[in-house]
Amino acid sequence: MSLLAEDTEAADLGLRWKPGFAALGPAFFTELRPTPLPDPYWVGRSEAVARELGLPTDWHESKATLAALTGSMPVAGARPIATVYSGHQFGVWAGQLGDGRAIMLGETEGGLEVQLKGAGRTPYSRGGDGRAVLRSSIREFLCSEAMHGLGIPTTRALCVTGSDAPVYREEIESAAVVTRVAPSFVRFGHFEHFAANQRDEELRALADYVIDRYYPACRTTDRFGGNAYAAFLEAVSERTAALLAQWQAVGFCHGVMNTDNMSILGLTIDYGPFQFLDGFDPRHICNHSDTQGRYAFNQQPNVAYWNLFCLAQALLPLIGDQEVAVAALESYKTVFPNEFEGRMRAKLGLTEAAEGDRPLIEGVLKLLAAGKVDYTIFWRRLSGYMTDGNVEPVRDLFLDRAGFDAWLLSFSQRHAGTDRALAAELMRRSNPKFVLRNHLGQQAIEASQQKDHSGVATLLALLQTPFEEHPGADAYAGFPPDWASTIEISCSS
Ligand code: AMP
Ligand code: MG
């Protein structure tokens, strides 16, 4: 019997729910309720996600909706669950983890799962309090929508709601809940969980569910002698490769690429100590807790591959042959560099591949690294140069002028005969003016902590359309202030 049968009062979000993941049965989750938070308030909302969900236009006007999305009132027709998964954290098997603070309301008829992150303890909370603090919730909300604006696959966020209930971290902070939305929140770690516990039946049920729902082409594949599970692994691997290419091209550092933070759909998931690079430093470590630099920016593509190996290991009982499993990962080694080169070529305004593109790309990255040149500003200014022919704003970014001039010469030669206006247009669509830099998030967070949430809305609007000029918003596209480098972001959230 559903827990909800006992409810006398529930918020009707105007959504229809279907069983979705819950149809897999109780081995995969625990049914439970969010733990209420007192006196919730709105911190940020994404109307774009509201539209995607099919919420009524006045959705945010209802007190009941505000309460429901903070976990303080049940949602009509929903059957909340927390799912179980395991995973490798920082390269070490961590055993059972699970949704320790994310509670899934269910799946909408439109095929989107809705989760409340920070909605209270679950059987998988281990020592944790089941809560999320305001600062990390604002970061997750803004970055989800920023990534989507950049065209990078990601879980989405409908809103952040806050409550002044105290949450104990290094200091006392206030609580918040992010309403996250994705076609599926299944992680590599879900598969690892059932494999590690030798529960092959559940492992197969999970794989069948994910394949049928999200990778149906694997059923009719002729790859690997028609082995659907191997084809599935290959498809996940290729989506992951494409995702990593986008992260590397835009200068995004995830910070905690544990296997439980790897989406089976190749989405960016679980925003913690992430960072968009300011000055370009390939070895940048954005997670203050990552003392070894396991998840440094330039390690990400290899770590993703390592994580895919963990997934392959977990799927082995289904694939049935180790050689086939290894073969299914093989294409990562070509898909990642091809996708990366394609993204970088677009940043350079090049529509077609040519001999010599790789050294051109490597050359500019080397120069950027040597001068720790601001990554986002460089690319946007280079787009400006393509538009107006004025090279000085780009050149000014480099101390090594001779090095830059030499690179620019090869760049110009590569562009000989191309349509400059078309190239400039491609560059403006490939090089964002606005990314969620740490200091921008920090300023919005500090205002929100003082109950001024306008900064969150302002940033959201810029980040949802980051390739637009947004006249008047140049302050959000400038160099980071000196204090930005002192911001320390750890796993504490
Ligand atoms: P993360 O590194 O944030 O992806 O979290 C790793 C694991 O710790 C997941 O199982 C989370 O659900 C759990 N977790 C993180 N923070 C909390 C918390 N405050 N309360 C309960 N569980 C948590
Ligand atoms: Mg996580």
Short mmCIF file of C-alpha atoms and ligand atoms in Angstrom, two decimals:
data_model
loop_
_atom_site.label_atom_id
_atom_site.label_comp_id
_atom_site.label_asym_id
_atom_site.label_seq_id
_atom_site.Cartn_x
_atom_site.Cartn_y
_atom_site.Cartn_z
CA MET A 1 0.00 0.00 0.00
CA SER A 2 1.27 3.46 -0.83
CA LEU A 3 2.21 5.64 2.08
CA LEU A 4 0.10 8.30 0.48
CA ALA A 5 -3.14 6.50 1.19
CA GLU A 6 -2.98 7.96 4.69
CA ASP A 7 -2.65 11.55 3.53
CA THR A 8 -5.44 13.92 4.16
CA GLU A 9 -3.71 16.89 2.54
CA ALA A 10 -1.47 16.82 -0.53
CA ALA A 11 -0.32 19.43 -3.02
CA ASP A 12 -1.56 18.93 -6.55
CA LEU A 13 1.28 20.09 -8.82
CA GLY A 14 -0.87 19.50 -11.85
CA LEU A 15 1.39 16.62 -12.89
CA ARG A 16 0.45 13.04 -13.64
CA TRP A 17 2.80 10.41 -12.24
CA LYS A 18 3.65 6.95 -13.47
CA PRO A 19 5.59 4.18 -11.69
CA GLY A 20 8.83 4.60 -13.69
CA PHE A 21 11.88 3.37 -11.79
CA ALA A 22 9.66 2.24 -8.92
CA ALA A 23 8.21 -0.46 -11.18
CA LEU A 24 11.52 -2.32 -10.68
CA GLY A 25 10.34 -3.30 -7.22
CA PRO A 26 11.46 -2.89 -3.62
CA ALA A 27 14.96 -4.35 -4.10
CA PHE A 28 15.93 -1.08 -5.76
CA PHE A 29 14.61 1.53 -3.34
CA THR A 30 12.85 2.36 -0.12
CA GLU A 31 9.53 4.10 -0.11
CA LEU A 32 9.55 7.00 2.32
CA ARG A 33 8.54 10.58 2.89
CA PRO A 34 10.57 13.75 2.83
CA THR A 35 11.15 15.31 6.24
CA PRO A 36 9.41 18.70 6.44
CA LEU A 37 11.34 21.95 6.78
CA PRO A 38 9.71 24.94 8.48
CA ASP A 39 8.58 28.12 6.70
CA PRO A 40 9.93 27.50 3.21
CA TYR A 41 10.64 30.33 0.77
CA TRP A 42 11.59 30.58 -2.90
CA VAL A 43 15.25 31.15 -3.73
CA GLY A 44 15.26 30.54 -7.47
CA ARG A 45 13.05 29.12 -10.17
CA SER A 46 13.62 28.04 -13.75
CA GLU A 47 10.57 28.69 -15.87
CA ALA A 48 12.23 26.79 -18.71
CA VAL A 49 12.16 23.60 -16.63
CA ALA A 50 8.62 24.33 -15.46
CA ARG A 51 7.57 24.44 -19.12
CA GLU A 52 9.44 21.24 -19.87
CA LEU A 53 7.61 19.51 -17.03
CA GLY A 54 4.31 20.90 -18.26
CA LEU A 55 3.54 22.72 -15.02
CA PRO A 56 0.72 25.26 -15.16
CA THR A 57 1.96 28.84 -15.71
CA ASP A 58 0.95 29.90 -12.19
CA TRP A 59 2.73 26.92 -10.61
CA HIS A 60 4.87 29.03 -8.29
CA GLU A 61 1.96 31.01 -6.87
CA SER A 62 0.71 28.15 -4.76
CA LYS A 63 1.86 27.89 -1.13
CA ALA A 64 1.15 24.17 -1.30
CA THR A 65 3.58 23.78 -4.23
CA LEU A 66 6.27 25.67 -2.32
CA ALA A 67 5.72 23.42 0.69
CA ALA A 68 5.63 20.28 -1.45
CA LEU A 69 8.87 21.08 -3.27
CA THR A 70 10.56 21.65 0.09
CA GLY A 71 9.38 18.25 1.28
CA SER A 72 6.97 19.76 3.76
CA MET A 73 3.76 18.52 2.16
CA PRO A 74 3.07 15.35 0.18
CA VAL A 75 2.56 15.59 -3.57
CA ALA A 76 -0.73 14.26 -4.83
CA GLY A 77 -0.30 11.04 -6.78
CA ALA A 78 3.45 10.73 -6.10
CA ARG A 79 5.09 7.77 -4.37
CA PRO A 80 8.41 9.09 -3.07
CA ILE A 81 11.40 6.76 -2.98
CA ALA A 82 15.12 6.78 -2.24
CA THR A 83 17.15 4.44 -4.42
CA VAL A 84 20.07 2.25 -3.44
CA TYR A 85 23.45 2.31 -5.19
CA SER A 86 27.11 1.75 -4.37
CA GLY A 87 30.27 3.06 -5.93
CA HIS A 88 33.97 3.75 -6.12
CA GLN A 89 34.94 6.99 -4.41
CA PHE A 90 38.38 8.43 -5.11
CA GLY A 91 39.41 5.14 -6.70
CA VAL A 92 38.40 2.97 -3.76
CA TRP A 93 35.37 0.71 -3.41
CA ALA A 94 33.07 2.50 -0.98
CA GLY A 95 30.33 -0.12 -0.65
CA GLN A 96 26.72 0.86 -0.29
CA LEU A 97 25.83 4.52 -0.68
CA GLY A 98 22.43 5.42 -2.15
CA ASP A 99 20.21 8.48 -2.18
CA GLY A 100 21.20 9.78 1.23
CA ARG A 101 19.42 13.06 0.83
CA ALA A 102 17.70 12.98 -2.54
CA ILE A 103 14.12 11.74 -2.56
CA MET A 104 12.49 10.96 -5.88
CA LEU A 105 8.86 11.97 -6.16
CA GLY A 106 8.42 9.74 -9.20
CA GLU A 107 8.32 10.00 -12.95
CA THR A 108 5.95 12.32 -14.75
CA GLU A 109 3.83 11.16 -17.60
CA GLY A 110 6.15 13.13 -19.84
CA GLY A 111 9.02 10.83 -18.80
CA LEU A 112 10.91 13.06 -16.37
CA GLU A 113 11.97 11.96 -12.92
CA VAL A 114 11.65 14.61 -10.21
CA GLN A 115 13.90 14.55 -7.17
CA LEU A 116 14.05 16.68 -4.06
CA LYS A 117 17.71 16.99 -3.03
CA GLY A 118 18.14 17.86 0.64
CA ALA A 119 14.68 16.62 1.66
CA GLY A 120 15.75 14.70 4.74
CA ARG A 121 17.25 11.44 5.91
CA THR A 122 16.79 8.17 4.11
CA PRO A 123 17.94 4.62 4.91
CA TYR A 124 21.04 5.49 2.82
CA SER A 125 22.06 8.62 4.74
CA ARG A 126 24.74 6.75 6.71
CA GLY A 127 26.01 9.41 9.14
CA GLY A 128 24.56 12.34 7.19
CA ASP A 129 21.66 14.59 8.09
CA GLY A 130 19.87 14.28 4.73
CA ARG A 131 20.11 18.01 4.22
CA ALA A 132 21.75 20.34 1.70
CA VAL A 133 22.85 23.86 2.57
CA LEU A 134 21.76 26.98 0.72
CA ARG A 135 25.14 27.73 -0.89
CA SER A 136 25.58 24.32 -2.53
CA SER A 137 21.93 24.22 -3.57
CA ILE A 138 22.21 27.56 -5.36
CA ARG A 139 25.39 26.33 -7.07
CA GLU A 140 23.69 23.14 -8.24
CA PHE A 141 20.59 25.00 -9.41
CA LEU A 142 22.52 27.61 -11.38
CA CYS A 143 25.05 25.21 -12.83
CA SER A 144 22.45 22.71 -14.02
CA GLU A 145 20.73 25.44 -15.96
CA ALA A 146 24.04 26.94 -17.10
CA MET A 147 25.20 23.61 -18.53
CA HIS A 148 21.92 23.22 -20.35
CA GLY A 149 22.32 26.74 -21.72
CA LEU A 150 25.75 25.74 -22.97
CA GLY A 151 24.26 22.74 -24.74
CA ILE A 152 25.93 20.24 -22.40
CA PRO A 153 23.91 17.22 -21.28
CA THR A 154 22.91 17.61 -17.64
CA THR A 155 20.28 16.98 -15.05
CA ARG A 156 18.07 20.06 -14.79
CA ALA A 157 16.80 22.03 -11.83
CA LEU A 158 13.29 23.42 -11.47
CA CYS A 159 13.88 25.45 -8.35
CA VAL A 160 15.64 25.99 -5.07
CA THR A 161 13.61 26.57 -1.96
CA GLY A 162 15.08 27.55 1.38
CA SER A 163 14.24 27.32 5.05
CA ASP A 164 15.93 28.95 8.00
CA ALA A 165 16.21 25.59 9.74
CA PRO A 166 19.84 25.25 10.90
CA VAL A 167 22.15 22.77 9.18
CA TYR A 168 25.48 21.93 10.82
CA ARG A 169 28.54 21.91 8.59
CA GLU A 170 31.86 23.60 9.43
CA GLU A 171 29.55 26.29 10.76
CA ILE A 172 25.80 26.65 11.13
CA GLU A 173 24.12 27.25 7.79
CA SER A 174 20.54 27.20 6.54
CA ALA A 175 18.76 24.43 4.68
CA ALA A 176 17.63 24.33 1.07
CA VAL A 177 16.13 21.85 -1.35
CA VAL A 178 16.85 21.63 -5.08
CA THR A 179 14.12 20.13 -7.23
CA ARG A 180 16.10 18.21 -9.83
CA VAL A 181 14.70 16.85 -13.06
CA ALA A 182 16.12 14.28 -15.48
CA PRO A 183 14.89 11.44 -17.66
CA SER A 184 16.75 9.17 -15.24
CA PHE A 185 18.98 9.56 -12.21
CA VAL A 186 20.45 6.06 -12.60
CA ARG A 187 24.20 6.03 -12.03
CA PHE A 188 27.02 3.61 -12.79
CA GLY A 189 26.87 2.91 -9.06
CA HIS A 190 23.38 1.40 -9.32
CA PHE A 191 24.83 -1.38 -11.47
CA GLU A 192 27.90 -1.76 -9.31
CA HIS A 193 25.66 -2.23 -6.30
CA PHE A 194 23.87 -5.32 -7.58
CA ALA A 195 27.00 -6.75 -9.20
CA ALA A 196 29.04 -6.42 -6.00
CA ASN A 197 26.32 -8.20 -4.07
CA GLN A 198 26.12 -10.97 -6.70
CA ARG A 199 22.46 -10.22 -7.26
CA ASP A 200 22.45 -11.08 -10.95
CA GLU A 201 18.70 -11.16 -11.23
CA GLU A 202 18.33 -7.58 -10.07
CA LEU A 203 21.35 -6.56 -12.14
CA ARG A 204 19.65 -7.94 -15.24
CA ALA A 205 16.31 -6.33 -14.37
CA LEU A 206 18.01 -2.97 -13.96
CA ALA A 207 19.94 -3.29 -17.23
CA ASP A 208 16.81 -4.41 -19.08
CA TYR A 209 14.87 -1.48 -17.67
CA VAL A 210 17.51 1.09 -18.65
CA ILE A 211 18.04 -0.44 -22.10
CA ASP A 212 14.32 -0.65 -22.90
CA ARG A 213 13.66 2.87 -21.67
CA TYR A 214 16.74 4.78 -22.82
CA TYR A 215 18.80 2.61 -25.16
CA PRO A 216 16.22 0.64 -27.17
CA ALA A 217 18.50 0.44 -30.22
CA CYS A 218 20.68 -2.02 -28.26
CA ARG A 219 17.93 -4.63 -28.59
CA THR A 220 18.30 -4.85 -32.33
CA THR A 221 22.03 -4.30 -32.58
CA ASP A 222 24.26 -6.46 -34.68
CA ARG A 223 27.32 -5.26 -32.72
CA PHE A 224 29.04 -7.90 -30.58
CA GLY A 225 27.01 -10.70 -32.13
CA GLY A 226 23.79 -9.06 -31.02
CA ASN A 227 24.85 -8.87 -27.34
CA ALA A 228 22.49 -6.13 -26.08
CA TYR A 229 24.40 -5.61 -22.83
CA ALA A 230 27.70 -5.08 -24.63
CA ALA A 231 26.02 -2.69 -27.04
CA PHE A 232 24.57 -0.88 -24.03
CA LEU A 233 28.01 -0.55 -22.45
CA GLU A 234 29.39 0.80 -25.70
CA ALA A 235 26.56 3.31 -26.02
CA VAL A 236 27.07 4.54 -22.45
CA SER A 237 30.79 4.76 -23.07
CA GLU A 238 30.27 6.84 -26.21
CA ARG A 239 27.83 9.20 -24.52
CA THR A 240 30.28 9.60 -21.67
CA ALA A 241 33.10 10.32 -24.12
CA ALA A 242 30.99 12.97 -25.83
CA LEU A 243 30.13 14.53 -22.46
CA LEU A 244 33.76 14.66 -21.39
CA ALA A 245 34.71 16.28 -24.68
CA GLN A 246 32.23 19.04 -23.91
CA TRP A 247 33.50 19.49 -20.35
CA GLN A 248 37.08 19.76 -21.56
CA ALA A 249 36.21 22.15 -24.37
CA VAL A 250 34.27 24.55 -22.15
CA GLY A 251 36.76 24.33 -19.27
CA PHE A 252 34.46 22.61 -16.76
CA CYS A 253 35.94 20.74 -13.84
CA HIS A 254 33.44 18.42 -12.10
CA GLY A 255 35.44 17.84 -8.95
CA VAL A 256 34.00 14.52 -7.70
CA MET A 257 33.95 12.01 -10.54
CA ASN A 258 33.20 9.03 -8.31
CA THR A 259 31.33 6.21 -10.05
CA ASP A 260 28.22 7.05 -8.05
CA ASN A 261 28.32 10.50 -9.65
CA MET A 262 28.38 9.14 -13.21
CA SER A 263 25.05 9.20 -15.04
CA ILE A 264 24.08 6.16 -17.10
CA LEU A 265 22.65 8.62 -19.63
CA GLY A 266 25.90 10.58 -19.98
CA LEU A 267 24.50 13.61 -18.17
CA THR A 268 26.43 15.92 -15.90
CA ILE A 269 25.13 14.98 -12.46
CA ASP A 270 25.72 15.84 -8.79
CA TYR A 271 27.16 19.32 -8.77
CA GLY A 272 29.48 19.67 -5.81
CA PRO A 273 32.81 21.49 -5.86
CA PHE A 274 32.71 22.01 -9.66
CA GLN A 275 34.41 24.96 -11.31
CA PHE A 276 34.66 26.65 -14.67
CA LEU A 277 38.32 27.44 -15.12
CA ASP A 278 39.34 31.06 -14.80
CA GLY A 279 43.00 31.19 -15.89
CA PHE A 280 43.72 28.08 -17.98
CA ASP A 281 45.55 25.54 -15.85
CA PRO A 282 45.26 21.96 -17.11
CA ARG A 283 46.23 20.61 -13.70
CA HIS A 284 43.65 22.65 -11.84
CA ILE A 285 42.02 20.89 -8.86
CA CYS A 286 38.68 22.44 -7.95
CA ASN A 287 37.80 20.20 -5.02
CA HIS A 288 39.54 21.29 -1.83
CA SER A 289 39.12 17.74 -0.46
CA ASP A 290 40.93 16.18 -3.48
CA THR A 291 44.44 16.40 -2.07
CA GLN A 292 45.92 13.98 -4.63
CA GLY A 293 44.44 15.72 -7.65
CA ARG A 294 42.68 12.57 -8.81
CA TYR A 295 39.96 14.73 -10.35
CA ALA A 296 42.17 17.51 -11.69
CA PHE A 297 40.86 19.10 -14.89
CA ASN A 298 43.22 17.25 -17.23
CA GLN A 299 42.56 13.90 -15.53
CA GLN A 300 38.85 13.93 -16.26
CA PRO A 301 38.83 12.05 -19.58
CA ASN A 302 40.98 9.26 -18.12
CA VAL A 303 38.96 9.07 -14.94
CA ALA A 304 35.76 8.74 -16.96
CA TYR A 305 37.36 5.83 -18.79
CA TRP A 306 38.40 4.27 -15.47
CA ASN A 307 34.82 4.66 -14.27
CA LEU A 308 33.56 3.00 -17.43
CA PHE A 309 35.81 0.05 -16.59
CA CYS A 310 34.00 -0.22 -13.26
CA LEU A 311 30.72 -0.23 -15.15
CA ALA A 312 32.06 -2.89 -17.52
CA GLN A 313 33.09 -5.01 -14.54
CA ALA A 314 29.59 -4.65 -13.10
CA LEU A 315 27.95 -5.63 -16.40
CA LEU A 316 30.26 -8.61 -16.94
CA PRO A 317 27.77 -11.22 -15.62
CA LEU A 318 25.32 -10.00 -18.27
CA ILE A 319 27.80 -9.56 -21.11
CA GLY A 320 29.26 -12.96 -20.36
CA ASP A 321 32.69 -12.50 -21.91
CA GLN A 322 35.47 -10.30 -20.60
CA GLU A 323 36.97 -9.73 -24.03
CA VAL A 324 33.65 -8.51 -25.36
CA ALA A 325 33.26 -6.16 -22.38
CA VAL A 326 36.70 -4.69 -22.98
CA ALA A 327 35.97 -4.38 -26.70
CA ALA A 328 32.80 -2.43 -25.88
CA LEU A 329 34.95 0.25 -24.22
CA GLU A 330 37.34 0.50 -27.12
CA SER A 331 35.50 3.23 -29.01
CA TYR A 332 35.94 5.66 -26.09
CA LYS A 333 39.53 6.09 -27.26
CA THR A 334 38.43 7.42 -30.62
CA VAL A 335 35.11 9.05 -29.76
CA PHE A 336 36.60 11.26 -27.05
CA PRO A 337 39.39 12.79 -29.16
CA ASN A 338 37.14 13.13 -32.20
CA GLU A 339 34.42 14.86 -30.22
CA PHE A 340 36.95 17.04 -28.43
CA GLU A 341 38.58 18.08 -31.68
CA GLY A 342 35.19 18.80 -33.18
CA ARG A 343 34.28 21.06 -30.26
CA MET A 344 37.62 22.84 -30.38
CA ARG A 345 37.35 23.28 -34.12
CA ALA A 346 34.01 25.00 -33.62
CA LYS A 347 35.60 27.27 -31.02
CA LEU A 348 38.15 28.16 -33.68
CA GLY A 349 35.40 28.87 -36.19
CA LEU A 350 36.29 25.90 -38.38
CA THR A 351 33.51 23.91 -39.94
CA GLU A 352 35.57 21.14 -41.47
CA ALA A 353 38.47 19.03 -40.29
CA ALA A 354 41.86 19.44 -41.92
CA GLU A 355 45.37 18.16 -41.50
CA GLY A 356 47.14 20.24 -38.89
CA ASP A 357 44.09 20.99 -36.75
CA ARG A 358 45.46 19.04 -33.83
CA PRO A 359 48.71 21.03 -33.53
CA LEU A 360 46.68 24.23 -33.93
CA ILE A 361 44.48 23.22 -31.00
CA GLU A 362 47.35 21.91 -28.92
CA GLY A 363 49.34 25.03 -29.70
CA VAL A 364 46.74 27.41 -28.38
CA LEU A 365 46.12 25.34 -25.27
CA LYS A 366 49.84 25.31 -24.55
CA LEU A 367 50.00 29.08 -24.88
CA LEU A 368 46.96 29.55 -22.67
CA ALA A 369 48.46 27.26 -20.04
CA ALA A 370 51.86 28.95 -20.13
CA GLY A 371 50.28 32.34 -19.50
CA LYS A 372 47.41 31.08 -17.30
CA VAL A 373 45.25 33.11 -19.66
CA ASP A 374 41.58 33.41 -18.78
CA TYR A 375 39.97 30.59 -20.72
CA THR A 376 36.47 31.97 -21.32
CA ILE A 377 37.62 35.51 -22.05
CA PHE A 378 40.24 34.34 -24.51
CA TRP A 379 37.78 32.41 -26.63
CA ARG A 380 35.17 35.15 -26.58
CA ARG A 381 37.73 37.77 -27.54
CA LEU A 382 39.01 35.54 -30.32
CA SER A 383 35.41 35.42 -31.59
CA GLY A 384 35.35 39.23 -31.40
CA TYR A 385 38.54 39.40 -33.44
CA MET A 386 36.95 37.26 -36.11
CA THR A 387 34.06 39.73 -36.19
CA ASP A 388 35.87 43.08 -36.19
CA GLY A 389 39.45 42.22 -37.11
CA ASN A 390 40.85 43.94 -34.01
CA VAL A 391 43.44 41.59 -32.56
CA GLU A 392 44.66 43.79 -29.69
CA PRO A 393 42.10 42.66 -27.07
CA VAL A 394 43.20 39.06 -27.67
CA ARG A 395 46.88 39.81 -27.91
CA ASP A 396 46.76 41.79 -24.65
CA LEU A 397 45.92 38.60 -22.81
CA PHE A 398 49.40 37.17 -23.49
CA LEU A 399 52.74 38.05 -22.02
CA ASP A 400 54.37 35.88 -24.63
CA ARG A 401 53.42 38.12 -27.57
CA ALA A 402 55.78 36.40 -29.98
CA GLY A 403 54.31 33.04 -29.12
CA PHE A 404 50.82 34.37 -29.62
CA ASP A 405 51.70 36.06 -32.92
CA ALA A 406 53.17 32.83 -34.25
CA TRP A 407 50.04 30.91 -33.31
CA LEU A 408 47.79 33.62 -34.77
CA LEU A 409 49.64 33.34 -38.04
CA SER A 410 48.89 29.64 -38.30
CA PHE A 411 45.30 30.32 -37.24
CA SER A 412 44.95 32.96 -39.98
CA GLN A 413 46.53 30.68 -42.57
CA ARG A 414 44.09 27.94 -41.62
CA HIS A 415 41.27 30.41 -42.17
CA ALA A 416 42.53 31.57 -45.57
CA GLY A 417 39.59 31.39 -47.93
CA THR A 418 36.95 30.80 -45.27
CA ASP A 419 33.91 33.06 -44.93
CA ARG A 420 34.85 35.26 -41.97
CA ALA A 421 31.30 36.24 -41.08
CA LEU A 422 30.22 32.61 -40.97
CA ALA A 423 33.27 31.68 -38.92
CA ALA A 424 32.61 34.54 -36.50
CA GLU A 425 29.02 33.40 -36.11
CA LEU A 426 30.10 29.83 -35.39
CA MET A 427 32.61 31.12 -32.84
CA ARG A 428 30.02 33.23 -31.05
CA ARG A 429 27.79 30.16 -30.79
CA SER A 430 30.67 28.01 -29.54
CA ASN A 431 32.42 30.37 -27.12
CA PRO A 432 30.15 31.49 -24.28
CA LYS A 433 30.34 35.00 -22.92
CA PHE A 434 28.97 33.88 -19.55
CA VAL A 435 29.94 30.89 -17.42
CA LEU A 436 29.19 30.27 -13.76
CA ARG A 437 32.48 31.35 -12.29
CA ASN A 438 32.97 30.66 -8.59
CA HIS A 439 32.99 34.31 -7.61
CA LEU A 440 29.71 35.00 -9.45
CA GLY A 441 28.02 32.15 -7.66
CA GLN A 442 29.55 33.32 -4.39
CA GLN A 443 28.16 36.85 -4.74
CA ALA A 444 24.67 35.53 -5.46
CA ILE A 445 24.93 33.12 -2.53
CA GLU A 446 26.02 35.80 -0.07
CA ALA A 447 23.11 38.03 -1.09
CA SER A 448 20.70 35.10 -0.82
CA GLN A 449 21.97 34.34 2.65
CA GLN A 450 20.86 37.93 3.46
CA LYS A 451 17.47 37.15 1.87
CA ASP A 452 18.11 38.99 -1.40
CA HIS A 453 17.55 36.34 -4.06
CA SER A 454 17.65 38.71 -7.02
CA GLY A 455 21.26 37.79 -7.83
CA VAL A 456 20.25 34.19 -8.41
CA ALA A 457 17.59 35.27 -10.92
CA THR A 458 19.99 37.66 -12.68
CA LEU A 459 22.67 35.00 -13.07
CA LEU A 460 20.14 32.42 -14.19
CA ALA A 461 18.93 34.66 -17.00
CA LEU A 462 22.49 35.22 -18.27
CA LEU A 463 23.54 31.59 -17.93
CA GLN A 464 20.48 30.23 -19.71
CA THR A 465 21.55 32.10 -22.86
CA PRO A 466 25.32 32.36 -22.38
CA PHE A 467 26.18 32.97 -26.02
CA GLU A 468 24.08 36.14 -26.25
CA GLU A 469 25.73 39.53 -25.74
CA HIS A 470 23.39 40.73 -22.97
CA PRO A 471 24.36 44.40 -23.24
CA GLY A 472 24.77 45.94 -19.81
CA ALA A 473 25.87 42.67 -18.21
CA ASP A 474 29.58 42.95 -18.97
CA ALA A 475 30.40 42.92 -15.26
CA TYR A 476 29.39 39.25 -15.27
CA ALA A 477 31.74 38.48 -18.15
CA GLY A 478 34.90 40.06 -16.78
CA PHE A 479 38.03 38.74 -15.13
CA PRO A 480 37.57 37.20 -11.69
CA PRO A 481 38.54 39.48 -8.79
CA ASP A 482 41.65 38.59 -6.78
CA TRP A 483 39.59 37.08 -3.98
CA ALA A 484 38.15 34.50 -6.39
CA SER A 485 41.30 32.40 -6.06
CA THR A 486 40.80 32.20 -2.30
CA ILE A 487 37.37 30.57 -2.57
CA GLU A 488 37.66 27.02 -1.22
CA ILE A 489 35.01 24.56 -2.20
CA SER A 490 35.08 21.09 -0.72
CA CYS A 491 32.76 18.08 -0.64
CA SER A 492 30.98 19.65 2.35
CA SER A 493 27.58 20.63 1.09
P1 AMP B 1 28.19 13.14 -3.08
O1 AMP B 1 29.68 13.07 -3.00
O2 AMP B 1 27.60 14.46 -2.70
O3 AMP B 1 27.69 12.70 -4.41
O4 AMP B 1 27.59 12.13 -1.98
C1 AMP B 1 28.08 10.81 -1.78
C2 AMP B 1 27.11 10.03 -0.93
O5 AMP B 1 26.91 10.67 0.33
C3 AMP B 1 25.72 9.86 -1.52
O6 AMP B 1 25.24 8.59 -1.13
C4 AMP B 1 24.95 10.97 -0.85
O7 AMP B 1 23.57 10.71 -0.81
C5 AMP B 1 25.55 10.96 0.54
N1 AMP B 1 25.42 12.26 1.22
C6 AMP B 1 26.10 13.41 0.96
N2 AMP B 1 25.74 14.38 1.81
C7 AMP B 1 24.79 13.85 2.62
C8 AMP B 1 24.02 14.35 3.72
N3 AMP B 1 24.14 15.61 4.15
N4 AMP B 1 23.15 13.50 4.31
C9 AMP B 1 23.01 12.23 3.90
N5 AMP B 1 23.71 11.71 2.89
C10 AMP B 1 24.59 12.48 2.26
MG MG B 2 26.58 11.92 -5.44
#
